[in-house]
Short mmCIF file of C-alpha atoms (C1' of nucleotides) in Angstrom, two decimals:
data_model
loop_
_atom_site.label_atom_id
_atom_site.label_comp_id
_atom_site.label_asym_id
_atom_site.label_seq_id
_atom_site.Cartn_x
_atom_site.Cartn_y
_atom_site.Cartn_z
CA MET A 1 14.43 -12.58 -21.87
CA PHE A 2 16.36 -13.32 -25.39
CA ARG A 3 14.98 -9.96 -26.63
CA PHE A 4 16.78 -7.69 -24.14
CA PRO A 5 18.36 -5.98 -26.94
CA VAL A 6 15.44 -5.17 -28.62
CA SER A 7 13.73 -4.16 -25.28
CA LEU A 8 16.37 -1.39 -24.93
CA GLY A 9 16.17 0.82 -27.41
CA GLY A 10 15.47 -0.52 -30.43
CA GLN A 11 19.21 -2.00 -30.72
CA GLY A 12 17.95 -4.72 -31.88
CA ASP A 13 17.82 -3.84 -35.76
CA ASN A 14 21.57 -3.40 -35.27
CA LEU A 15 22.30 -6.44 -33.93
CA LYS A 16 20.67 -8.11 -36.38
CA GLN A 17 22.78 -6.97 -38.93
CA THR A 18 25.88 -7.84 -37.03
CA GLN A 19 24.52 -11.14 -36.44
CA PRO A 20 25.24 -12.91 -39.39
CA SER A 21 29.13 -13.24 -38.49
CA ASP A 22 28.16 -14.41 -35.67
CA GLU A 23 25.69 -16.53 -35.86
CA GLN A 24 27.29 -19.73 -36.42
CA HIS A 25 28.09 -19.82 -32.81
CA HIS A 26 25.79 -18.53 -31.42
CA ARG A 27 27.17 -15.47 -30.06
CA PRO A 28 25.68 -12.75 -32.02
CA ILE A 29 23.19 -11.84 -29.08
CA MET A 30 25.70 -11.84 -26.45
CA ASP A 31 27.10 -8.85 -27.25
CA GLU A 32 22.95 -7.53 -27.20
CA VAL A 33 23.48 -8.83 -24.16
CA ASP A 34 25.53 -6.31 -22.96
CA PHE A 35 23.34 -4.32 -20.72
CA PHE A 36 25.49 -1.98 -18.82
CA ARG A 37 27.86 -0.97 -22.07
CA SER A 38 27.13 1.02 -24.98
CA GLU A 39 29.76 0.24 -27.24
CA LYS A 40 31.01 -2.47 -29.95
CA ARG A 41 32.47 -5.22 -28.25
CA ASP A 42 35.73 -6.98 -29.52
CA ASP A 43 35.91 -10.70 -29.23
CA GLN A 44 36.97 -10.71 -25.92
CA ASN A 45 34.62 -8.57 -25.11
CA VAL A 46 32.28 -11.48 -25.98
CA ILE A 47 33.77 -14.31 -24.76
CA THR A 48 34.09 -12.27 -21.24
CA GLU A 49 29.89 -12.12 -22.11
CA GLU A 50 29.42 -15.78 -22.41
CA THR A 51 31.80 -16.08 -19.14
CA HIS A 52 29.49 -13.59 -17.40
CA ARG A 53 26.25 -15.89 -19.13
CA LEU A 54 27.10 -19.13 -18.36
CA HIS A 55 27.37 -18.04 -14.47
CA VAL A 56 24.32 -16.57 -14.80
CA LYS A 57 23.02 -19.37 -16.78
CA ARG A 58 24.00 -21.47 -13.28
CA GLU A 59 21.39 -19.84 -11.85
CA ASN A 60 18.64 -21.23 -13.72
CA SER A 61 18.14 -24.77 -13.88
CA ARG A 62 15.56 -24.12 -16.06
CA VAL A 63 17.67 -23.07 -19.34
CA ASP A 64 20.62 -25.27 -18.27
CA ASP A 65 19.97 -28.17 -20.85
CA ASP A 66 19.68 -25.44 -23.59
CA ASP A 67 22.47 -23.69 -22.70
CA ASP A 68 24.60 -24.05 -25.86
CA ARG A 69 21.33 -24.48 -28.04
CA SER A 70 19.92 -20.82 -26.43
CA MET A 71 22.67 -18.60 -27.97
CA GLY A 72 23.48 -17.88 -24.17
CA ILE A 73 21.05 -14.41 -24.04
CA ASN A 74 20.35 -15.59 -20.39
CA THR A 75 21.03 -11.85 -18.66
CA GLY A 76 19.60 -13.66 -14.98
CA LEU A 77 16.58 -12.63 -15.67
CA ASN A 78 15.64 -15.38 -16.89
CA LEU A 79 14.85 -17.09 -13.85
CA LEU A 80 11.86 -15.31 -13.33
CA THR A 81 9.84 -15.78 -17.29
CA ALA A 82 8.21 -18.72 -18.06
CA ASN A 83 10.01 -19.95 -20.95
CA THR A 84 9.11 -23.22 -21.88
CA GLY A 85 11.43 -25.30 -24.17
CA SER A 86 9.26 -24.69 -27.07
CA ASP A 87 10.23 -21.26 -27.13
CA GLU A 88 14.06 -21.98 -26.80
CA SER A 89 13.42 -24.64 -29.92
CA LEU A 90 12.64 -21.32 -31.59
CA VAL A 91 15.55 -19.40 -30.99
CA ASP A 92 17.14 -22.55 -31.97
CA ASP A 93 16.19 -22.60 -35.50
CA GLY A 94 16.48 -19.09 -35.93
CA LEU A 95 14.44 -19.03 -38.60
CA SER A 96 11.33 -18.68 -37.04
CA VAL A 97 11.95 -15.92 -33.85
CA ASP A 98 8.96 -14.56 -33.27
CA MET A 99 9.86 -11.05 -31.25
CA GLU A 100 6.84 -9.92 -31.28
CA GLU A 101 6.18 -12.62 -28.27
CA LYS A 102 9.75 -12.48 -26.84
CA ARG A 103 9.62 -8.82 -26.50
CA THR A 104 6.27 -9.50 -24.76
CA LYS A 105 7.43 -12.00 -22.42
CA ILE A 106 10.27 -9.42 -22.06
CA GLU A 107 8.52 -6.72 -20.91
CA ASN A 108 6.61 -9.46 -18.85
CA THR A 109 9.71 -10.50 -16.72
CA GLN A 110 10.74 -6.85 -16.39
CA LEU A 111 7.19 -5.80 -14.95
CA ARG A 112 7.44 -9.15 -12.93
CA GLU A 113 10.24 -7.76 -11.56
CA GLU A 114 8.97 -4.14 -10.61
CA LEU A 115 5.92 -6.05 -9.61
CA LYS A 116 8.22 -7.30 -7.33
CA LYS A 117 10.43 -5.19 -6.52
CA SER A 118 7.51 -2.74 -5.44
CA ASN A 119 5.97 -5.14 -3.11
CA GLU A 120 8.72 -5.20 -1.64
CA GLU A 121 9.08 -1.34 -1.48
CA ASN A 122 5.36 -1.58 -0.06
CA GLN A 123 6.30 -3.71 3.02
CA ARG A 124 8.70 -2.08 3.62
CA LEU A 125 6.59 1.01 4.08
CA LYS A 126 4.36 -0.56 5.54
CA GLU A 127 6.59 -1.92 8.10
CA MET A 128 8.37 1.27 9.13
CA LEU A 129 4.49 3.13 8.96
CA SER A 130 3.82 0.66 11.19
CA GLN A 131 6.27 1.18 13.51
CA THR A 132 6.22 4.57 13.38
CA THR A 133 2.20 4.48 14.25
CA ASN A 134 3.04 2.10 17.38
CA ASN A 135 6.04 4.48 18.28
CA PHE A 136 3.99 7.48 18.48
CA ASN A 137 1.29 5.44 19.71
CA SER A 138 2.86 4.63 22.31
CA LEU A 139 4.24 8.33 23.29
CA GLN A 140 1.05 9.14 23.09
CA MET A 141 0.11 6.41 25.71
CA GLN A 142 3.36 8.08 28.30
CA LEU A 143 1.98 11.32 27.85
CA VAL A 144 -1.30 10.41 28.82
CA ALA A 145 -0.19 8.71 31.72
CA VAL A 146 2.19 11.36 33.02
CA MET A 147 -0.90 13.46 32.87
CA ARG A 148 -3.01 11.21 34.81
CA GLN A 149 -0.45 10.23 37.30
CA GLU A 150 -0.15 14.22 37.94
CA GLU A 151 -4.02 14.95 37.50
CA ASP A 152 -4.40 12.06 39.97
CA HIS A 153 -1.92 13.60 42.44
CA HIS A 154 -3.71 17.11 42.28
CA HIS A 155 -7.26 15.66 42.21
CA LEU A 156 -7.19 14.52 46.32
CA ALA A 157 -5.68 18.25 46.91
CA THR A 158 -7.92 19.94 45.09
CA ILE A 159 -11.71 18.17 45.44
CA GLU A 160 -12.77 20.02 48.14
CA SER A 161 -12.36 23.18 46.79
CA LYS A 162 -13.70 21.64 43.33
CA ASP A 163 -16.91 21.37 44.83
CA LYS A 164 -17.40 24.18 46.26
CA ASP A 165 -16.95 25.20 42.34
CA THR A 166 -18.89 22.48 41.15
CA ASN A 167 -21.95 24.43 40.46
CA ARG A 168 -19.74 27.27 39.09
CA HIS A 169 -18.39 25.56 36.80
CA GLU A 170 -21.54 25.07 34.94
CA ALA A 171 -22.07 27.15 31.72
CA PRO A 172 -22.37 30.24 33.42
CA GLU A 173 -18.88 30.68 34.18
CA MET A 174 -17.84 29.98 30.40
CA VAL A 175 -20.17 31.82 28.80
CA PRO A 176 -17.58 34.27 28.24
CA ARG A 177 -14.86 32.73 27.38
CA GLN A 178 -13.35 33.49 23.85
CA PHE A 179 -10.64 32.32 21.88
CA ILE A 180 -8.23 35.38 22.86
CA ASP A 181 -4.89 33.02 24.06
CA LEU A 182 -4.06 31.13 21.43
CA GLY A 183 -0.76 31.18 21.92
CA LEU A 184 0.24 28.92 19.32
CA PRO A 185 4.37 28.77 19.28
CA SER A 186 4.28 27.36 15.80
CA ALA A 187 1.79 26.62 13.18
CA GLU A 188 3.56 22.87 12.78
CA VAL A 189 2.85 22.02 16.59
CA SER A 190 -0.11 18.91 16.02
CA SER A 191 -2.90 20.16 18.05
CA ASP A 192 -3.08 16.95 19.97
CA GLU A 193 0.49 18.46 21.09
CA ARG A 194 -1.03 21.59 21.97
CA ILE A 195 -3.97 19.89 23.65
CA THR A 196 -1.51 17.92 26.14
CA SER A 197 1.68 20.00 26.51
CA ARG A 198 -0.72 22.41 28.58
CA SER A 199 0.18 22.87 31.97
CA PRO A 200 -0.55 19.96 33.95
CA GLN A 201 -1.76 22.36 36.22
CA SER A 202 -4.83 23.57 34.12
CA LEU A 203 -5.72 20.59 32.90
CA LEU A 204 -6.15 18.92 36.44
CA GLU A 205 -8.24 22.10 37.27
CA ASP A 206 -10.68 21.75 34.84
CA SER A 207 -10.99 18.07 34.34
CA SER A 208 -11.71 17.43 37.71
CA SER A 209 -14.94 19.07 37.40
CA ARG A 210 -15.62 17.40 34.09
CA GLN A 211 -15.15 14.02 35.69
CA ARG A 212 -17.25 14.80 38.01
CA ALA A 213 -19.87 15.91 35.77
CA LYS A 214 -19.18 12.11 33.38
CA ARG A 215 -19.57 10.21 36.39
CA VAL A 216 -23.38 12.18 37.44
CA LEU A 217 -23.78 11.81 33.07
CA GLU A 218 -22.93 8.02 34.51
CA ILE A 219 -25.13 6.95 37.38
CA GLU A 220 -28.40 9.33 35.69
CA GLU A 221 -28.29 8.60 32.10
CA SER A 222 -28.75 4.58 31.19
CA PRO A 223 -27.28 3.30 28.21
CA GLU A 224 -30.47 2.59 26.40
CA ASN A 225 -30.53 6.96 26.39
CA GLU A 226 -27.44 6.67 23.78
CA SER A 227 -29.96 5.40 21.64
CA ASN A 228 -31.14 8.87 21.38
CA GLY A 229 -28.73 10.14 19.17
CA TRP A 230 -30.23 13.47 19.82
CA GLY A 231 -31.28 13.48 23.40
CA ASN A 232 -32.71 15.88 25.69
CA PRO A 233 -30.59 18.76 25.99
CA SER A 234 -32.44 19.93 29.72
CA LYS A 235 -31.98 16.71 31.37
CA VAL A 236 -28.10 16.92 30.47
CA SER A 237 -27.85 20.47 31.95
CA LYS A 238 -29.33 19.10 34.96
CA HIS A 239 -27.35 16.55 35.45
CA ASN A 240 -24.40 18.88 35.23
CA ALA A 241 -25.98 20.51 38.60
CA SER A 242 -26.06 17.42 40.33
CA SER A 243 -23.11 16.04 42.84
CA SER A 244 -21.21 13.06 42.09
CA ASN A 245 -18.76 10.64 42.49
CA GLY A 246 -15.84 8.87 40.88
CA ASN A 247 -15.82 5.42 39.85
CA GLY A 248 -13.03 4.50 37.91
CA ASN A 249 -12.14 4.90 33.96
CA ALA A 250 -14.74 2.62 32.81
CA ILE A 251 -17.37 5.42 34.30
CA ASP A 252 -15.63 7.88 32.91
CA GLN A 253 -15.49 6.50 29.50
CA SER A 254 -19.10 5.53 29.48
CA ALA A 255 -20.16 8.83 30.93
CA ALA A 256 -18.37 10.61 28.23
CA GLU A 257 -20.28 8.45 25.51
CA ALA A 258 -23.05 9.52 27.29
CA THR A 259 -22.37 12.99 26.97
CA MET A 260 -20.21 13.38 23.35
CA ARG A 261 -23.46 12.89 21.81
CA LYS A 262 -24.58 16.54 22.80
CA ALA A 263 -22.14 17.27 20.06
CA ARG A 264 -22.79 17.92 16.58
CA VAL A 265 -21.02 18.79 13.17
CA SER A 266 -22.46 20.89 10.61
CA VAL A 267 -21.31 21.16 7.25
CA ARG A 268 -22.24 24.05 4.97
CA ALA A 269 -21.79 23.23 1.18
CA ARG A 270 -23.83 24.39 -2.16
CA SER A 271 -25.87 21.59 -2.96
CA GLU A 272 -29.27 21.43 -5.64
CA ALA A 273 -29.38 18.31 -3.74
CA PRO A 274 -32.25 17.50 -0.92
CA MET A 275 -29.87 15.58 0.95
CA LEU A 276 -25.57 14.21 -0.54
CA SER A 277 -24.98 10.84 0.26
CA ASP A 278 -22.37 10.62 2.65
CA GLY A 279 -21.49 6.94 2.50
CA CYS A 280 -24.00 6.32 5.28
CA GLN A 281 -27.57 4.82 5.03
CA TRP A 282 -30.72 7.44 5.97
CA ARG A 283 -34.53 6.99 7.02
CA LYS A 284 -36.02 10.11 7.18
CA TYR A 285 -38.57 10.14 10.22
CA GLY A 286 -39.46 13.89 10.80
CA GLN A 287 -39.61 17.27 8.79
CA LYS A 288 -40.40 20.52 10.82
CA MET A 289 -40.80 23.90 9.96
CA ALA A 290 -37.96 26.09 11.39
CA LYS A 291 -38.20 29.00 12.86
CA GLY A 292 -36.80 31.79 10.59
CA ASN A 293 -36.77 29.28 7.43
CA PRO A 294 -39.11 28.68 4.98
CA CYS A 295 -37.50 25.83 3.99
CA PRO A 296 -38.72 22.52 5.85
CA ARG A 297 -35.57 20.82 8.31
CA ALA A 298 -35.96 16.93 7.89
CA TYR A 299 -34.71 14.96 9.97
CA TYR A 300 -33.07 11.72 9.56
CA ARG A 301 -31.56 8.39 11.19
CA CYS A 302 -28.68 6.18 10.55
CA THR A 303 -30.51 2.70 9.59
CA MET A 304 -26.87 1.24 8.51
CA ALA A 305 -27.34 -0.83 12.00
CA VAL A 306 -29.90 -1.08 14.22
CA GLY A 307 -30.26 1.39 16.66
CA CYS A 308 -27.92 3.12 15.83
CA PRO A 309 -28.21 6.84 17.13
CA VAL A 310 -26.62 8.91 14.86
CA ARG A 311 -28.96 11.06 13.39
CA LYS A 312 -28.42 14.41 11.46
CA GLN A 313 -30.95 17.25 10.27
CA VAL A 314 -30.77 18.73 6.60
CA GLN A 315 -31.83 22.32 6.15
CA ARG A 316 -31.14 24.70 3.70
CA CYS A 317 -29.97 27.66 4.05
CA ALA A 318 -32.76 30.36 4.67
CA ASP A 319 -30.35 33.47 3.07
CA ASP A 320 -28.73 31.07 0.29
CA ARG A 321 -30.62 28.47 -0.15
CA SER A 322 -27.78 27.22 -2.75
CA ILE A 323 -26.14 26.01 0.22
CA LEU A 324 -27.56 22.81 2.00
CA ILE A 325 -26.78 22.91 5.62
CA THR A 326 -25.98 19.20 7.30
CA THR A 327 -25.65 18.85 10.84
CA TYR A 328 -24.22 15.39 12.37
CA GLU A 329 -24.98 14.45 15.86
CA GLY A 330 -24.01 11.00 17.73
CA ASN A 331 -22.06 8.05 17.50
CA HIS A 332 -22.43 5.12 14.98
CA ASN A 333 -22.31 2.30 16.83
CA HIS A 334 -21.61 -0.03 13.92
CA PRO A 335 -18.66 -0.19 11.12
CA LEU A 336 -18.74 2.58 8.39
CA PRO A 337 -17.87 1.54 5.32
CA PRO A 338 -13.90 2.63 4.41
CA ALA A 339 -16.15 5.34 2.14
CA ALA A 340 -17.35 6.98 4.74
CA MET A 341 -14.79 6.62 6.71
CA TYR A 342 -13.02 9.78 5.81
CA MET A 343 -14.93 12.41 6.46
CA ALA A 344 -16.67 10.32 8.98
CA SER A 345 -13.38 10.29 10.81
CA THR A 346 -13.26 14.40 10.24
CA THR A 347 -16.35 15.22 11.70
CA THR A 348 -14.92 12.99 14.41
CA ALA A 349 -11.88 14.99 14.63
CA ALA A 350 -13.87 18.48 15.15
CA ALA A 351 -15.86 17.07 17.48
CA SER A 352 -13.07 15.72 19.08
CA MET A 353 -11.52 18.35 19.24
CA LEU A 354 -14.34 20.99 19.91
CA LEU A 355 -14.91 18.38 23.50
CA SER A 356 -11.39 18.11 23.67
CA GLY A 357 -11.37 19.99 26.84
CA SER A 358 -13.38 17.37 28.33
CA THR A 359 -11.78 14.46 26.89
CA MET A 360 -8.40 14.73 27.33
CA SER A 361 -8.06 11.73 29.30
CA ASN A 362 -10.55 10.19 26.78
CA GLN A 363 -8.02 8.32 24.93
CA ASP A 364 -10.94 8.11 21.92
CA GLY A 365 -9.48 11.63 22.12
CA LEU A 366 -6.04 11.58 21.59
CA MET A 367 -5.21 7.60 20.83
CA ASN A 368 -7.48 6.92 18.49
CA PRO A 369 -5.37 7.07 15.07
CA THR A 370 -8.55 7.43 13.11
CA ASN A 371 -8.87 10.74 14.70
CA LEU A 372 -5.34 11.44 14.72
CA PHE A 373 -5.26 10.98 11.10
CA ALA A 374 -8.83 13.04 10.75
CA ARG A 375 -7.02 15.96 12.60
CA THR A 376 -4.12 16.03 10.79
CA MET A 377 -6.48 16.58 8.07
CA LEU A 378 -8.15 19.25 10.20
CA THR A 379 -4.69 20.86 10.55
CA CYS A 380 -4.47 21.53 6.94
CA SER A 381 -7.82 22.52 6.27
CA SER A 382 -8.73 25.38 5.34
CA SER A 383 -11.93 25.66 5.50
CA MET A 384 -14.45 28.55 7.51
CA ALA A 385 -14.83 26.57 10.64
CA THR A 386 -16.72 27.97 12.79
CA ILE A 387 -17.75 26.39 16.56
CA SER A 388 -20.88 27.01 18.13
CA ALA A 389 -21.94 26.57 21.10
CA SER A 390 -25.26 28.14 21.76
CA ALA A 391 -26.99 26.34 23.63
CA PRO A 392 -27.55 23.65 24.34
CA PHE A 393 -25.51 21.66 22.16
CA PRO A 394 -21.48 22.80 21.23
CA THR A 395 -21.19 22.48 16.98
CA ILE A 396 -18.14 23.02 15.21
CA THR A 397 -19.54 23.83 11.59
CA LEU A 398 -17.58 23.53 8.51
CA ASP A 399 -18.00 25.98 5.92
CA LEU A 400 -17.38 24.50 2.20
CA THR A 401 -19.46 27.08 1.02
CA GLU A 402 -16.43 29.33 -0.35
CA SER A 403 -14.68 26.15 -1.54
CA ALA A 404 -17.33 24.61 -3.01
CA SER A 405 -17.27 27.26 -5.80
CA ASP A 406 -13.17 26.41 -7.10
CA VAL A 407 -12.84 23.14 -5.35
CA ASN A 408 -11.52 22.42 -8.91
CA GLY A 409 -9.97 25.25 -9.85
CA PRO A 410 -6.15 26.00 -9.25
CA THR A 411 -6.64 27.95 -5.84
CA ASN A 412 -8.74 25.65 -4.15
CA ASN A 413 -6.34 24.98 -1.42
CA ASN A 414 -8.87 22.85 0.91
CA PRO A 415 -7.06 19.87 1.95
CA LEU A 416 -10.67 18.59 3.55
CA MET A 417 -12.13 19.57 -0.26
CA GLN A 418 -8.99 17.93 -2.03
CA PHE A 419 -8.65 14.76 0.45
CA ALA A 420 -12.02 14.06 -0.58
CA GLN A 421 -11.47 14.46 -4.05
CA ARG A 422 -8.71 12.51 -3.97
CA SER A 423 -10.91 9.80 -1.92
CA GLY A 424 -13.29 9.52 -4.83
CA PHE A 425 -15.78 11.59 -3.89
CA ALA A 426 -17.27 12.22 -6.50
CA GLU A 427 -20.39 13.68 -5.13
CA LEU A 428 -18.72 16.42 -3.49
CA ASN A 429 -17.69 18.51 -6.48
CA GLN A 430 -20.39 18.10 -7.40
CA SER A 431 -21.74 20.02 -4.43
CA GLY A 432 -18.89 20.73 -2.25
CA LEU A 433 -20.22 18.51 0.33
CA PRO A 434 -18.05 15.76 2.15
CA GLN A 435 -19.75 12.65 1.87
CA MET A 436 -18.78 11.29 4.62
CA MET A 437 -20.06 12.17 7.85
CA GLY A 438 -22.05 11.42 10.96
CA GLN A 439 -18.96 9.56 13.04
CA ALA A 440 -18.80 9.61 16.93
CA LEU A 441 -19.89 13.17 18.53
CA TYR A 442 -17.67 13.11 21.42
CA TYR A 443 -19.36 15.22 24.05
CA ASN A 444 -18.84 15.89 27.56
CA GLN A 445 -20.98 17.31 30.26
CA GLN A 446 -18.52 19.66 30.22
CA GLN A 447 -20.86 21.39 27.26
CA SER A 448 -20.86 24.37 29.26
CA LYS A 449 -17.56 25.64 28.35
CA PHE A 450 -18.12 26.23 24.95
CA SER A 451 -21.20 28.32 25.90
CA GLY A 452 -20.09 31.13 24.87
CA LEU A 453 -18.90 30.06 21.42
CA HIS A 454 -21.51 31.08 19.46
CA ILE A 455 -22.69 30.84 15.44
CA PRO A 456 -22.13 34.11 13.76
CA SER A 457 -25.61 33.49 11.60
CA GLN A 458 -27.31 33.48 15.13
CA SER A 459 -28.07 36.12 17.49
CA LEU A 460 -25.86 37.00 19.87
CA ASN A 461 -25.52 37.62 23.44
CA ALA A 462 -22.99 40.40 23.88
CA GLY A 463 -20.46 39.30 26.13
CA GLU A 464 -21.24 35.62 26.29
CA SER A 465 -21.01 34.53 22.51
CA VAL A 466 -17.75 33.65 20.80
CA ASN A 467 -17.11 32.49 17.26
CA ALA A 468 -13.80 31.55 15.77
CA ALA A 469 -13.39 31.30 12.12
CA MET A 470 -10.32 31.04 10.21
CA PRO A 471 -10.67 32.04 7.01
CA ALA A 472 -8.24 30.21 4.52
CA ASN A 473 -5.99 29.11 7.24
CA PRO A 474 -3.77 26.19 6.73
CA ASN A 475 -3.58 25.01 10.55
CA PHE A 476 -7.36 26.33 10.95
CA ALA A 477 -7.45 22.94 13.32
CA ALA A 478 -4.63 23.25 15.22
CA ALA A 479 -5.40 26.68 16.35
CA LEU A 480 -8.85 25.35 16.84
CA ALA A 481 -7.35 22.98 19.27
CA ALA A 482 -5.22 25.94 20.60
CA ALA A 483 -8.20 27.71 21.55
CA ILE A 484 -10.07 25.39 22.99
CA THR A 485 -7.17 24.73 25.43
CA SER A 486 -7.01 27.97 26.03
CA ILE A 487 -10.71 27.81 26.95
CA ILE A 488 -9.68 25.09 28.85
CA ASN A 489 -7.29 26.68 30.63
CA GLY A 490 -9.53 28.17 32.80
CA SER A 491 -11.12 31.19 33.38
CA SER A 492 -8.01 32.55 35.42
CA ASN A 493 -6.18 32.44 32.39
CA HIS A 494 -8.19 33.53 29.34
CA GLN A 495 -7.71 37.24 30.73
CA ASN A 496 -4.35 36.98 30.69
CA GLY A 497 -3.44 35.43 27.23
CA SER A 498 -4.59 38.58 25.14
CA SER A 499 -1.31 38.52 22.92
CA ASN A 500 0.21 36.05 20.56
CA SER A 501 -1.92 34.35 17.53
CA SER A 502 1.32 33.25 16.26
CA ASN A 503 1.57 32.64 12.96
CA ASN A 504 -1.85 30.66 12.37
CA ASN A 505 -3.82 33.50 10.96
CA VAL A 506 -6.24 32.91 13.80
CA THR A 507 -9.28 35.16 13.74
CA THR A 508 -10.22 35.42 16.96
CA SER A 509 -13.46 36.63 17.75
CA SER A 510 -14.74 38.48 20.70
CA GLY A 511 -16.79 40.43 21.90
CA ASP A 512 -15.33 42.75 19.51
CA ARG A 513 -16.28 40.70 16.76
CA GLN A 514 -19.48 40.67 17.30
"C1'" DC B 1 -46.19 -6.48 0.54
"C1'" DG B 2 -42.23 -4.82 2.45
"C1'" DG B 3 -39.82 -0.91 3.15
"C1'" DA B 4 -39.32 4.46 2.37
"C1'" DT B 5 -41.38 8.58 2.83
"C1'" DT B 6 -44.98 12.08 5.06
"C1'" DT B 7 -47.21 14.41 8.17
"C1'" DG B 8 -49.84 15.18 11.93
"C1'" DA B 9 -50.03 14.55 16.88
"C1'" DC B 10 -47.65 14.66 20.91
"C1'" DC B 11 -44.06 15.61 24.22
"C1'" DA B 12 -40.49 18.68 26.64
"C1'" DG B 13 -37.58 22.47 27.66
"C1'" DC B 14 -37.73 27.17 27.28
"C1'" DG B 15 -38.96 31.61 27.64
"C1'" DC B 16 -42.38 35.33 28.61
"C1'" DG C 1 -48.96 29.01 33.43
"C1'" DC C 2 -49.51 29.33 28.71
"C1'" DG C 3 -47.27 30.16 24.09
"C1'" DC C 4 -43.46 28.67 21.09
"C1'" DT C 5 -40.94 25.92 19.48
"C1'" DG C 6 -37.39 21.56 18.20
"C1'" DG C 7 -37.81 17.16 18.12
"C1'" DT C 8 -39.73 12.71 18.03
"C1'" DC C 9 -43.11 9.26 17.10
"C1'" DA C 10 -45.88 6.55 15.00
"C1'" DA C 11 -50.03 5.94 11.77
"C1'" DA C 12 -51.03 7.24 6.92
"C1'" DT C 13 -49.24 6.82 1.93
"C1'" DC C 14 -46.27 5.94 -1.50
"C1'" DC C 15 -43.59 3.59 -3.81
"C1'" DG C 16 -40.33 -0.36 -6.57
#
DNA sequence: CGGATTTGACCAGCGC
DNA sequence: GCGCTGGTCAAATCCG
């Protein structure tokens, strides 16, 4: 504290030289305490400074007793120091001044001040973030509530006609759906906004049948079935065809959980490792030789918690064995370690987006802050993403193989990769594979809506397959959301939505692209 | 010795 | 109905 002049640009030497004349008055250091003036002072300035010093010292009772002896170097910062009487006695002596020690103390004081300020700033930011989050969630809640109200109003009016079309809402109807009408007014618009901003009517027309399907599932699928992560696709499709009746949100939510497990998130990335650590614990329970691939496919299930339904398949690409294809399915029923949260959320968001058409009313899809965060990430993701709904499972594939090659390069603008890097996913740098996968995959029984989406690598059924590859698109998720919105909007809309892909660089794929 | 892995058997769906 | 395929089970085996 007494050493401020020293810490302020090495003025100490000069000050020391000026001290001898004033040393008797314990004032030489007073000149050094002037933080705001660089010019030399005259005696009047010194007096003024002493006045300030005395004033400041009144605030610090700890040094009051040493006021005269301490040479008045108190700058107020002394309030936070732990100076002891012994320290000041050293100053009194004026003989054994431990410059280094005092400098250290001054620096400590400064650091404490900075730390205190940082903490205060941090607290302010936290409060701001909390408030912003609350506001956002509140708006989202209101929006969903409004949409639900409208949906309820229209539901009664359309229920009969929908019942007639229930069966037609199954897979065959949605097969030809294409990512044509992306209708993205702006790349900056969030995916959620796009999804929720579609016309209520279109939302209703889709949601009514979706809800019926979900209710059917709730009735016919027992909760314990959810533990069977991969489930039985055929049963699902059969359930789809069943009749149903609604029983409220709880049923919808339960049904959604029962159905969402079918959605998959597949990640393609280059890796030499047999299996990549993704933050979760897996146990291999099977291995099979898949058709058309000389490399065996390994089956893993999550063992972080008893009964966790999440499972994953690991298989090398037949064309390029350096590419590891990891497919996740299921919903963790346990807390994830922090390291696993981010990418898990990303995959959740991907799956949620994939299924958002059927989970519009599900807050997991819209309101979950984690998903929102992940969606934001996805929005900025430039990784190759492919939506696939080749029967029986809708799958969204994140192709990181290209990004992996230059993950550390200056041209890597894949936020997903960058995020993973910043998040400490060291292995990502080695393999290009995000480590955190396997979070909730929400899927609704209306998977048929995506049945027309197709993995490019797989054989395509002409007129029934669509893939949405979005290379190097900084707004991939937004475009994806818009594409899904287009799908959700119904067959009546998809035909007249052939225009405008806006500025999203979204490659819409349809029959002509296959 | 306990947990993880391997591997053949089994089951169900789907296409012919 | 039969065969193919994907997915799962469970006993055997391996490993620390």
